[in-house]
Amino acid sequence: MSHGPATEWKEDEKTAKSKSKLGIWMFAGYSVVYAAFIILNVVNPGLMGLDVGMLNIAIVYGFGLIILALIMALIYNALCGWTEEKALKLEKIAKKSEKLKNKAEKAGK
């Protein structure tokens, strides 16, 4: 007894480009931080074994990477939501403007 999807999802052409660009920049930034982690492990594994409190640097850095990824996901979601809201507001303004223009043309005839 399948009823199909509750809503229709399609790509938003107005915001897709900016959201993709943001995602690529965030991915590049995270990749730099992750690459530094890998390079430190390869070049100087002894450094990663140093203690920071009760944990070593490798564990602290690893958890930092996980936390950074979660924070970046929240930032991405917030910025994309803001971009979509801005696009919807601009679309509403354009529709209102078009209605007013049509009314003015009808009144002028």
mmCIF file of C-alpha atoms in Angstrom, residues 30 37 55-71:
data_model
loop_
_atom_site.group_PDB
_atom_site.id
_atom_site.type_symbol
_atom_site.label_atom_id
_atom_site.label_comp_id
_atom_site.label_asym_id
_atom_site.label_seq_id
_atom_site.Cartn_x
_atom_site.Cartn_y
_atom_site.Cartn_z
ATOM 1 C CA TYR A 30 38.609 20.332 5.710
ATOM 2 C CA PHE A 37 46.952 15.218 10.199
ATOM 3 C CA LEU A 55 45.394 11.400 25.777
ATOM 4 C CA ASN A 56 47.986 11.581 23.027
ATOM 5 C CA ILE A 57 48.049 14.174 20.239
ATOM 6 C CA ALA A 58 46.769 11.692 17.643
ATOM 7 C CA ILE A 59 43.565 11.059 19.605
ATOM 8 C CA VAL A 60 43.014 14.739 20.364
ATOM 9 C CA TYR A 61 43.615 15.691 16.706
ATOM 10 C CA GLY A 62 41.337 12.857 15.529
ATOM 11 C CA PHE A 63 38.494 13.929 17.784
ATOM 12 C CA GLY A 64 39.137 17.507 16.681
ATOM 13 C CA LEU A 65 38.646 16.407 13.063
ATOM 14 C CA ILE A 66 35.334 14.774 13.939
ATOM 15 C CA ILE A 67 34.127 17.825 15.860
ATOM 16 C CA LEU A 68 35.283 20.131 13.043
ATOM 17 C CA ALA A 69 33.299 18.070 10.517
ATOM 18 C CA LEU A 70 30.137 18.335 12.653
ATOM 19 C CA ILE A 71 30.576 22.089 13.123
#
